[in-house]
Short mmCIF file of C-alpha atoms and ligand atoms in Angstrom, two decimals:
data_model
loop_
_atom_site.label_atom_id
_atom_site.label_comp_id
_atom_site.label_asym_id
_atom_site.label_seq_id
_atom_site.Cartn_x
_atom_site.Cartn_y
_atom_site.Cartn_z
CA MET W 1 -8.00 -2.02 41.29
CA THR W 2 -5.23 -3.23 38.96
CA LYS W 3 -6.62 -4.55 35.70
CA PRO W 4 -4.96 -7.58 34.12
CA LEU W 5 -3.99 -5.81 30.87
CA GLU W 6 -2.63 -2.67 32.52
CA GLY W 7 0.77 -1.84 31.04
CA ILE W 8 -0.07 -3.37 27.64
CA LYS W 9 0.12 -0.63 25.02
CA ILE W 10 -1.97 -1.11 21.91
CA ILE W 11 -1.89 0.88 18.68
CA ASP W 12 -5.49 0.74 17.52
CA PHE W 13 -5.33 1.20 13.79
CA THR W 14 -8.87 -0.04 13.33
CA HIS W 15 -12.11 1.30 11.94
CA VAL W 16 -15.80 0.48 11.50
CA GLN W 17 -16.70 -2.51 13.72
CA ALA W 18 -14.59 -5.68 13.52
CA GLY W 19 -11.31 -4.15 14.72
CA PRO W 20 -12.78 -1.60 17.16
CA ALA W 21 -14.82 -4.30 18.92
CA CYS W 22 -11.59 -6.20 19.59
CA THR W 23 -9.59 -3.25 20.92
CA GLN W 24 -12.54 -2.00 23.00
CA LEU W 25 -12.64 -5.34 24.80
CA LEU W 26 -8.91 -5.16 25.53
CA ALA W 27 -9.31 -1.56 26.75
CA TRP W 28 -12.06 -2.61 29.19
CA PHE W 29 -9.60 -5.09 30.66
CA GLY W 30 -6.97 -2.42 31.25
CA ALA W 31 -4.90 -2.11 28.05
CA ASP W 32 -3.76 1.39 27.04
CA VAL W 33 -5.44 1.60 23.63
CA ILE W 34 -4.45 4.49 21.37
CA LYS W 35 -6.73 4.85 18.40
CA VAL W 36 -4.85 6.29 15.42
CA GLU W 37 -7.18 8.27 13.17
CA ARG W 38 -6.89 10.36 10.09
CA PRO W 39 -6.76 14.11 10.97
CA GLY W 40 -9.98 15.95 10.22
CA SER W 41 -12.21 12.93 9.65
CA GLY W 42 -11.22 9.98 11.84
CA ASP W 43 -13.02 6.65 11.89
CA VAL W 44 -15.83 6.79 9.33
CA THR W 45 -18.34 5.66 11.95
CA ARG W 46 -17.98 8.97 13.81
CA ASN W 47 -20.20 10.39 11.07
CA GLN W 48 -22.34 7.42 10.13
CA LEU W 49 -26.05 7.43 11.06
CA ARG W 50 -25.71 10.43 13.35
CA ASP W 51 -28.67 11.11 15.65
CA ILE W 52 -27.24 14.37 17.07
CA PRO W 53 -25.70 16.92 14.69
CA ASP W 54 -22.00 17.58 15.38
CA ALA W 55 -21.69 14.79 17.95
CA ASP W 56 -20.03 11.43 17.33
CA ALA W 57 -22.53 8.85 16.16
CA LEU W 58 -23.57 6.02 18.44
CA TYR W 59 -21.96 3.58 16.01
CA PHE W 60 -18.62 5.08 17.02
CA THR W 61 -19.25 5.72 20.70
CA MET W 62 -20.50 2.18 21.32
CA LEU W 63 -17.38 0.56 19.82
CA ASN W 64 -14.62 2.84 21.03
CA SER W 65 -15.07 3.32 24.75
CA ASN W 66 -12.07 3.38 27.11
CA LYS W 67 -9.68 4.40 24.28
CA LYS W 68 -7.51 7.43 23.52
CA SER W 69 -7.62 9.15 20.14
CA LEU W 70 -4.48 10.30 18.34
CA THR W 71 -4.88 11.98 14.97
CA LEU W 72 -2.05 11.13 12.63
CA ASP W 73 -1.65 11.18 8.88
CA THR W 74 0.35 8.04 8.44
CA LYS W 75 0.90 8.68 4.75
CA LYS W 76 2.94 11.84 5.44
CA PRO W 77 6.65 11.37 6.31
CA GLU W 78 6.18 13.31 9.56
CA GLY W 79 3.23 11.10 10.50
CA LYS W 80 5.14 7.93 9.66
CA GLU W 81 7.93 9.08 11.96
CA VAL W 82 5.48 9.47 14.84
CA LEU W 83 3.98 6.07 14.12
CA GLU W 84 7.42 4.47 14.09
CA LYS W 85 8.16 5.91 17.53
CA LEU W 86 4.86 4.58 18.80
CA ILE W 87 5.53 1.16 17.29
CA ARG W 88 8.89 0.95 19.04
CA GLU W 89 7.26 1.24 22.42
CA SER W 90 4.00 -0.65 21.92
CA ASP W 91 3.09 -4.24 22.57
CA VAL W 92 0.37 -4.74 19.96
CA LEU W 93 -0.77 -3.14 16.70
CA VAL W 94 -4.29 -4.01 15.59
CA GLU W 95 -5.58 -3.14 12.11
CA ASN W 96 -8.48 -3.97 9.86
CA PHE W 97 -7.78 -2.01 6.70
CA GLY W 98 -8.57 -3.31 3.27
CA PRO W 99 -6.12 -5.85 1.81
CA GLY W 100 -2.64 -4.42 1.29
CA ALA W 101 -3.35 -0.98 2.83
CA LEU W 102 -0.78 -1.34 5.62
CA ASP W 103 1.88 -2.53 3.14
CA ARG W 104 1.12 0.42 0.85
CA MET W 105 1.59 2.73 3.83
CA GLY W 106 5.07 1.24 4.28
CA PHE W 107 4.29 -0.86 7.35
CA SER W 108 4.49 -4.44 6.15
CA TRP W 109 4.79 -7.23 8.72
CA GLU W 110 8.52 -7.44 7.96
CA ARG W 111 8.99 -3.71 8.57
CA LEU W 112 6.94 -3.78 11.76
CA ASN W 113 8.88 -6.78 13.01
CA GLU W 114 12.12 -4.97 12.24
CA LEU W 115 10.96 -1.86 14.15
CA ASN W 116 9.84 -3.89 17.16
CA PRO W 117 10.49 -7.66 17.16
CA LYS W 118 8.44 -8.04 20.36
CA MET W 119 5.32 -6.48 18.88
CA ILE W 120 2.21 -8.50 18.06
CA VAL W 121 0.62 -7.43 14.80
CA ALA W 122 -3.02 -8.40 14.65
CA SER W 123 -5.19 -8.12 11.54
CA VAL W 124 -8.75 -8.66 10.45
CA LYS W 125 -9.38 -9.26 6.77
CA GLY W 126 -12.44 -10.51 4.93
CA PHE W 127 -10.72 -13.68 3.75
CA SER W 128 -7.59 -15.40 4.97
CA ASP W 129 -4.23 -14.81 3.38
CA GLY W 130 -3.84 -16.91 0.24
CA HIS W 131 -7.58 -17.45 -0.16
CA HIS W 132 -8.76 -16.99 -3.74
CA TYR W 133 -10.84 -14.01 -2.55
CA ASP W 134 -8.11 -12.44 -0.40
CA ASP W 135 -8.14 -9.22 -2.44
CA LEU W 136 -11.77 -8.46 -1.52
CA LYS W 137 -12.94 -5.77 0.87
CA VAL W 138 -15.58 -7.15 3.18
CA TYR W 139 -18.40 -5.86 5.37
CA GLU W 140 -20.61 -7.73 7.83
CA ASN W 141 -23.24 -9.15 5.52
CA VAL W 142 -20.70 -10.13 2.89
CA ALA W 143 -18.96 -12.22 5.55
CA GLN W 144 -22.22 -13.81 6.69
CA CYS W 145 -22.79 -14.98 3.11
CA ALA W 146 -19.21 -16.16 2.62
CA GLY W 147 -19.08 -17.98 5.96
CA GLY W 148 -22.18 -20.16 5.53
CA ALA W 149 -24.50 -18.29 7.89
CA ALA W 150 -26.79 -16.82 5.23
CA SER W 151 -27.40 -20.05 3.32
CA THR W 152 -28.51 -21.74 6.54
CA THR W 153 -30.54 -18.88 8.06
CA GLY W 154 -34.17 -18.03 7.34
CA PHE W 155 -37.11 -20.00 6.03
CA TRP W 156 -36.88 -22.70 3.39
CA ASP W 157 -39.26 -20.89 1.05
CA GLY W 158 -37.45 -17.55 1.33
CA PRO W 159 -34.03 -16.24 0.27
CA PRO W 160 -30.80 -16.65 2.27
CA THR W 161 -31.06 -14.36 5.30
CA ILE W 162 -28.68 -12.17 7.26
CA SER W 163 -28.61 -12.33 11.07
CA ALA W 164 -28.86 -9.12 13.08
CA ALA W 165 -26.02 -10.38 15.26
CA ALA W 166 -22.64 -9.11 14.07
CA LEU W 167 -21.25 -12.53 13.19
CA GLY W 168 -18.84 -11.04 10.68
CA ASP W 169 -17.76 -7.96 12.58
CA SER W 170 -17.80 -8.14 16.37
CA ASN W 171 -17.49 -11.91 16.32
CA THR W 172 -14.30 -11.65 14.27
CA GLY W 173 -13.06 -9.00 16.69
CA MET W 174 -13.60 -11.40 19.58
CA HIS W 175 -11.65 -14.11 17.76
CA LEU W 176 -8.84 -11.62 17.21
CA ALA W 177 -8.83 -10.66 20.90
CA ILE W 178 -8.32 -14.32 21.81
CA GLY W 179 -5.48 -14.50 19.27
CA ILE W 180 -3.81 -11.39 20.69
CA LEU W 181 -4.01 -12.61 24.28
CA THR W 182 -2.59 -15.97 23.20
CA ALA W 183 0.28 -14.26 21.37
CA LEU W 184 0.98 -12.11 24.45
CA LEU W 185 1.24 -15.25 26.58
CA GLY W 186 3.43 -16.81 23.87
CA ARG W 187 5.69 -13.76 23.96
CA ASP W 188 6.21 -14.22 27.69
CA LYS W 189 7.74 -17.60 26.84
CA THR W 190 9.68 -16.77 23.68
CA GLY W 191 10.32 -13.04 23.94
CA LYS W 192 9.11 -12.69 20.36
CA GLY W 193 6.14 -10.98 18.78
CA GLN W 194 4.16 -12.58 15.99
CA LYS W 195 1.52 -11.92 13.39
CA VAL W 196 -2.05 -12.85 14.32
CA ALA W 197 -4.58 -12.93 11.51
CA VAL W 198 -8.30 -13.64 11.61
CA SER W 199 -10.62 -13.62 8.63
CA MET W 200 -14.28 -12.74 8.82
CA GLN W 201 -15.20 -15.73 6.67
CA ASP W 202 -13.39 -18.12 9.03
CA SER W 203 -14.93 -16.55 12.12
CA VAL W 204 -18.45 -16.85 10.72
CA LEU W 205 -17.81 -20.43 9.67
CA ASN W 206 -16.49 -21.21 13.14
CA LEU W 207 -19.90 -20.21 14.51
CA CYS W 208 -21.63 -22.29 11.82
CA ARG W 209 -19.82 -25.43 12.91
CA VAL W 210 -23.05 -27.36 13.52
CA LYS W 211 -24.17 -26.65 9.97
CA LEU W 212 -21.03 -28.32 8.65
CA ARG W 213 -21.94 -31.18 10.99
CA ASP W 214 -25.37 -31.28 9.34
CA GLN W 215 -23.90 -31.25 5.83
CA GLN W 216 -21.97 -34.41 6.61
CA ARG W 217 -24.96 -36.08 8.28
CA LEU W 218 -27.13 -35.19 5.28
CA GLU W 219 -24.63 -36.68 2.86
CA ARG W 220 -24.50 -39.90 4.88
CA VAL W 221 -28.19 -40.51 5.64
CA GLY W 222 -30.11 -38.21 3.27
CA TYR W 223 -32.21 -36.40 5.89
CA LEU W 224 -31.93 -34.30 9.06
CA GLU W 225 -34.54 -35.34 11.57
CA GLU W 226 -34.49 -32.13 13.62
CA TYR W 227 -35.31 -29.90 10.61
CA PRO W 228 -38.93 -28.92 9.78
CA GLN W 229 -38.46 -30.62 6.39
CA TYR W 230 -38.48 -33.99 8.19
CA PRO W 231 -40.29 -36.28 7.54
CA HIS W 232 -42.77 -34.79 5.05
CA GLY W 233 -40.65 -32.29 3.10
CA GLU W 234 -37.83 -32.80 0.66
CA PHE W 235 -34.10 -32.70 1.30
CA GLY W 236 -31.66 -31.71 -1.42
CA ASP W 237 -27.89 -32.15 -1.23
CA VAL W 238 -27.14 -29.06 0.89
CA VAL W 239 -28.11 -28.13 4.44
CA PRO W 240 -31.46 -26.35 4.10
CA ARG W 241 -32.70 -23.31 6.00
CA GLY W 242 -34.52 -24.54 9.06
CA GLY W 243 -36.57 -21.51 10.11
CA ASN W 244 -36.68 -21.38 13.89
CA ALA W 245 -35.92 -25.04 14.50
CA GLY W 246 -33.59 -25.96 17.34
CA GLY W 247 -30.08 -26.67 16.09
CA GLY W 248 -29.12 -29.44 18.50
CA GLY W 249 -31.00 -32.51 19.62
CA GLN W 250 -33.83 -30.49 21.19
CA PRO W 251 -36.74 -29.47 18.98
CA GLY W 252 -37.81 -25.89 19.50
CA TRP W 253 -39.78 -23.13 17.82
CA VAL W 254 -40.91 -19.55 18.26
CA LEU W 255 -44.49 -19.66 19.57
CA LYS W 256 -47.20 -16.99 19.63
CA CYS W 257 -48.36 -15.57 22.95
CA LYS W 258 -51.20 -13.27 23.97
CA GLY W 259 -51.20 -10.13 21.84
CA TRP W 260 -49.21 -11.46 18.87
CA GLU W 261 -51.84 -10.03 16.48
CA THR W 262 -50.72 -6.48 17.31
CA ASP W 263 -47.30 -6.93 18.90
CA SER W 264 -44.77 -8.43 16.51
CA ASN W 265 -42.64 -9.62 19.41
CA ALA W 266 -45.31 -11.29 21.56
CA TYR W 267 -43.57 -14.67 21.24
CA ILE W 268 -41.49 -17.05 23.30
CA TYR W 269 -38.91 -19.60 22.24
CA PHE W 270 -40.04 -22.98 23.49
CA THR W 271 -37.73 -25.98 23.68
CA ILE W 272 -38.84 -29.57 24.01
CA GLN W 273 -35.97 -31.09 25.89
CA GLY W 274 -36.34 -34.87 25.72
CA HIS W 275 -36.25 -35.56 29.43
CA ALA W 276 -38.55 -32.59 30.15
CA TRP W 277 -41.49 -34.11 28.29
CA GLU W 278 -43.37 -35.03 31.44
CA PRO W 279 -43.03 -31.54 33.02
CA ILE W 280 -44.09 -29.99 29.70
CA CYS W 281 -47.26 -32.11 29.68
CA HIS W 282 -47.97 -31.02 33.25
CA ALA W 283 -47.29 -27.37 32.46
CA ILE W 284 -49.62 -27.22 29.47
CA GLY W 285 -52.29 -29.49 30.98
CA LYS W 286 -51.81 -32.45 28.61
CA ILE W 287 -51.27 -35.21 31.14
CA GLU W 288 -52.63 -37.77 28.68
CA TRP W 289 -49.62 -37.22 26.42
CA ILE W 290 -47.16 -38.49 29.03
CA ASP W 291 -47.74 -42.17 28.35
CA ASP W 292 -49.31 -41.96 24.90
CA PRO W 293 -47.03 -43.93 22.52
CA ALA W 294 -47.60 -41.25 19.86
CA TYR W 295 -45.98 -38.64 22.14
CA LYS W 296 -43.91 -40.50 24.69
CA THR W 297 -40.55 -40.49 22.90
CA ALA W 298 -38.72 -37.83 20.91
CA GLU W 299 -38.81 -40.09 17.85
CA ALA W 300 -42.58 -40.57 18.13
CA ARG W 301 -43.12 -36.80 18.54
CA GLN W 302 -40.98 -35.61 15.65
CA PRO W 303 -43.38 -36.48 12.78
CA HIS W 304 -46.08 -34.34 14.38
CA ILE W 305 -43.95 -31.79 16.21
CA PHE W 306 -45.87 -28.89 14.64
CA GLU W 307 -49.18 -30.23 15.91
CA ILE W 308 -47.57 -30.26 19.37
CA PHE W 309 -46.35 -26.68 18.95
CA ASN W 310 -49.85 -25.66 17.79
CA THR W 311 -51.34 -27.15 20.93
CA ILE W 312 -48.83 -25.27 23.08
CA GLU W 313 -49.84 -22.07 21.26
CA VAL W 314 -53.46 -22.68 22.25
CA TRP W 315 -52.26 -22.88 25.87
CA LEU W 316 -50.24 -19.68 25.37
CA ALA W 317 -53.13 -17.72 23.84
CA ASP W 318 -54.20 -16.08 27.11
CA LYS W 319 -50.70 -15.54 28.52
CA THR W 320 -48.23 -12.77 27.75
CA LYS W 321 -44.70 -13.88 26.90
CA PHE W 322 -43.58 -12.90 30.41
CA GLU W 323 -46.45 -14.74 32.13
CA ALA W 324 -45.77 -17.83 30.04
CA VAL W 325 -42.07 -17.90 30.93
CA ASP W 326 -42.91 -17.38 34.61
CA ILE W 327 -45.05 -20.51 34.51
CA LEU W 328 -42.71 -22.61 32.38
CA ARG W 329 -39.60 -21.80 34.44
CA LYS W 330 -41.26 -23.56 37.40
CA PHE W 331 -41.30 -26.73 35.30
CA ASP W 332 -37.62 -26.32 34.37
CA ILE W 333 -38.43 -25.87 30.69
CA PRO W 334 -35.74 -24.05 28.65
CA CYS W 335 -37.53 -21.03 27.20
CA ALA W 336 -37.33 -17.23 26.94
CA PRO W 337 -39.47 -14.31 25.86
CA VAL W 338 -38.52 -12.77 22.51
CA LEU W 339 -37.08 -9.51 23.87
CA THR W 340 -36.97 -6.24 21.98
CA MET W 341 -34.11 -3.75 22.10
CA LYS W 342 -36.39 -1.45 24.11
CA GLU W 343 -37.01 -4.16 26.70
CA LEU W 344 -33.31 -5.02 26.89
CA ALA W 345 -32.30 -1.37 27.25
CA ASN W 346 -34.56 -1.05 30.28
CA ASP W 347 -33.93 -4.47 31.81
CA PRO W 348 -33.03 -3.94 35.50
CA SER W 349 -30.99 -7.17 35.66
CA LEU W 350 -28.84 -6.12 32.69
CA ARG W 351 -28.34 -2.69 34.24
CA ALA W 352 -27.36 -4.23 37.57
CA SER W 353 -24.85 -6.62 36.01
CA GLY W 354 -23.16 -3.92 33.92
CA THR W 355 -24.19 -5.51 30.63
CA ILE W 356 -26.22 -2.41 29.73
CA VAL W 357 -24.43 0.74 30.88
CA GLU W 358 -25.10 4.44 30.64
CA VAL W 359 -21.94 6.38 29.79
CA PRO W 360 -21.50 10.15 30.17
CA HIS W 361 -20.07 11.75 27.03
CA LYS W 362 -18.66 15.28 26.55
CA LYS W 363 -20.84 16.10 23.56
CA ARG W 364 -23.73 13.65 23.61
CA GLY W 365 -24.81 13.94 27.24
CA SER W 366 -25.01 10.24 27.98
CA TYR W 367 -25.59 7.16 25.89
CA LEU W 368 -26.39 3.52 26.46
CA THR W 369 -23.98 0.84 25.44
CA VAL W 370 -23.31 -2.84 25.98
CA GLY W 371 -20.67 -3.30 28.66
CA SER W 372 -18.46 -6.31 29.12
CA PRO W 373 -20.36 -9.56 28.65
CA ILE W 374 -17.47 -11.26 30.43
CA LYS W 375 -17.70 -11.08 34.22
CA PHE W 376 -14.80 -11.57 36.62
CA SER W 377 -14.76 -12.23 40.35
CA ASP W 378 -11.87 -9.82 40.95
CA MET W 379 -12.60 -7.07 38.47
CA LYS W 380 -15.60 -5.15 37.21
CA PRO W 381 -14.72 -3.66 33.81
CA GLU W 382 -15.76 -0.01 33.81
CA VAL W 383 -16.93 1.61 30.61
CA THR W 384 -15.71 5.16 29.99
CA ALA W 385 -16.68 7.43 27.09
CA SER W 386 -15.23 7.09 23.61
CA PRO W 387 -12.68 9.82 22.85
CA LEU W 388 -13.38 12.89 20.76
CA LEU W 389 -11.36 13.01 17.55
CA GLY W 390 -7.75 13.77 18.48
CA GLU W 391 -8.61 14.28 22.14
CA HIS W 392 -5.35 12.71 23.26
CA THR W 393 -3.03 13.82 20.47
CA ASP W 394 -1.01 16.20 22.65
CA GLU W 395 -0.87 13.75 25.54
CA VAL W 396 0.37 10.88 23.36
CA LEU W 397 2.91 13.02 21.49
CA THR W 398 4.24 14.48 24.74
CA GLY W 399 4.56 10.94 26.06
CA LEU W 400 6.64 10.10 22.98
CA GLY W 401 8.99 12.97 23.83
CA TYR W 402 7.73 15.66 21.43
CA SER W 403 8.06 19.25 22.64
CA LYS W 404 5.28 21.83 22.33
CA GLN W 405 7.08 23.42 19.37
CA GLU W 406 7.46 20.05 17.62
CA ILE W 407 3.77 19.31 18.13
CA PHE W 408 2.97 22.76 16.71
CA ASN W 409 5.15 21.96 13.68
CA LEU W 410 3.38 18.63 13.14
CA ARG W 411 0.06 20.50 13.19
CA GLU W 412 1.38 23.05 10.70
CA VAL W 413 2.08 20.31 8.12
CA LYS W 414 -1.26 18.63 8.98
CA ALA W 415 0.47 15.44 10.06
CA VAL W 416 -1.61 15.39 13.27
N1 CAO K 501 -3.63 8.40 7.68
C1 CAO K 501 -3.55 8.28 6.35
N2 CAO K 501 -4.15 7.32 5.65
C2 CAO K 501 -4.91 6.46 6.35
C3 CAO K 501 -5.03 6.53 7.74
C4 CAO K 501 -4.36 7.55 8.42
N3 CAO K 501 -4.44 7.68 9.73
N4 CAO K 501 -5.85 5.52 8.14
C5 CAO K 501 -6.22 4.86 7.04
N5 CAO K 501 -5.64 5.42 5.95
C6 CAO K 501 -5.78 5.00 4.56
C7 CAO K 501 -5.20 3.62 4.31
O1 CAO K 501 -3.81 3.70 4.15
C8 CAO K 501 -5.95 3.24 3.05
O2 CAO K 501 -5.37 3.91 1.95
P1 CAO K 501 -5.03 3.21 0.52
O3 CAO K 501 -6.24 2.40 0.15
O4 CAO K 501 -4.76 4.37 -0.37
O5 CAO K 501 -3.85 2.34 0.70
C9 CAO K 501 -7.30 3.84 3.33
O6 CAO K 501 -7.14 4.87 4.26
C10 CAO K 501 -8.25 2.84 4.00
O7 CAO K 501 -8.58 1.94 3.10
P2 CAO K 501 -9.62 0.77 3.44
O8 CAO K 501 -9.56 -0.16 2.28
O9 CAO K 501 -9.34 0.15 4.74
O10 CAO K 501 -11.00 1.57 3.58
P3 CAO K 501 -12.36 1.41 2.79
O11 CAO K 501 -13.28 2.40 3.41
O12 CAO K 501 -12.19 1.49 1.33
O13 CAO K 501 -12.85 -0.07 3.13
C11 CAO K 501 -13.44 -1.89 4.59
C12 CAO K 501 -13.44 -0.38 4.36
C13 CAO K 501 -13.96 -2.15 5.98
C14 CAO K 501 -14.33 -2.57 3.55
C15 CAO K 501 -11.98 -2.40 4.47
O14 CAO K 501 -11.18 -1.69 5.37
C16 CAO K 501 -11.83 -3.88 4.74
O15 CAO K 501 -12.16 -4.72 3.92
N6 CAO K 501 -11.27 -4.22 5.91
C17 CAO K 501 -10.97 -5.59 6.27
C18 CAO K 501 -12.19 -6.32 6.64
C19 CAO K 501 -12.92 -5.66 7.75
O16 CAO K 501 -12.43 -5.43 8.82
N7 CAO K 501 -14.19 -5.40 7.52
C20 CAO K 501 -15.09 -5.08 8.59
C21 CAO K 501 -15.39 -3.72 8.68
S1 CAO K 501 -16.73 -3.60 9.82
O17 CAO K 501 -18.07 -3.91 8.88
#
């Protein structure tokens, strides 16, 4: 099957998570992704949090599938020469080094554009160019704080909280992938490459859009009716942390199910969708609430929403999270069990859809990873193992026209 990005050659000058997540996605869709890594060490995640001695860590294998690995010291003149050759025949270069690193290496945007005017140069940085923090190096949690996620996540009586979801890293990578694909389409029209830049702060803020909505509502009316602080608590002048409250117009909360005393994940998320009130009353056996003026409308319910949630918890007390969802789904109530990583890893539906995949690996045996969350009618992205360090060095150099002797010479000076 021909994949849509087949024929697109990408220099993957990325490391850790934000950049690799982007290039991995493009590789799944058919791009020829060549990961350029420092000889001897490679991407730092190859060694981070190893669970098997001498085998690439899961952090690396789960973010670098379907790629080739070329070792190249791009600070040595011989290495720079190889990189220049690669640049001349590639479509995209993706990088997420610290601020200024590519310029210091001698590959500024101007130089890259001179070497290959059709090439798209895509970068992730912590902050956007010209931002007063644009000299900062940034990791995931730093971005979550800078992008507004931390100040609005967690409970009101606790500190700002980091999400487990990689809002700063993989999310930024996904934004960059959209930028690259857009620039490739643009190039079809203009024949020209361009620079595509995404900052982690901006990408986090983009996902916190509704919190900026809430800031403006708060400034106008002084309260936010869907937050637990309403109507009895206090509002200050910034969007507060709302615990597990629903973020849209539907109140919701995490509710205890059977076994919560010993199982920290025996919970469901329960949503009270306005028009589903009647089915909810039927489901939990509270028919009398349907026409009771104290419960009938969303406005009437909001002041005592926690009493309602408490009552639902009483109903849930003898049901596991799975039993509860099986009942509630019949009433069309938006809800889900709180699933653990163990449950997700073994979920037959996720295995069948290719969202959880088992990948054979030369050194690890096999490992689980998350496959493409994007599904196509004409293509099933296949996940292949991440490359060993330098696994494709000879192949890539031969493709660039280097002879065996020249490759030997490059090895002698430790340029590859
Ligand atoms: N050959 C020779 N040198 C190489 C090389 C290669 N193949 N690949 C990288 N290098 C060099 C770079 O030229 C740079 O050298 P200088 O600093 O001397 O110019 C250095 O290695 C890499 O620097 P760095 O700043 O990228 O690395 P770091 O470990 O200090 O910082 C990080 C890591 C992630 C904080 C930083 O890269 C960063 O802020 N990136 C942008 C934001 C980002 O993507 N963060 C998300 C990471 S995922 O959590």
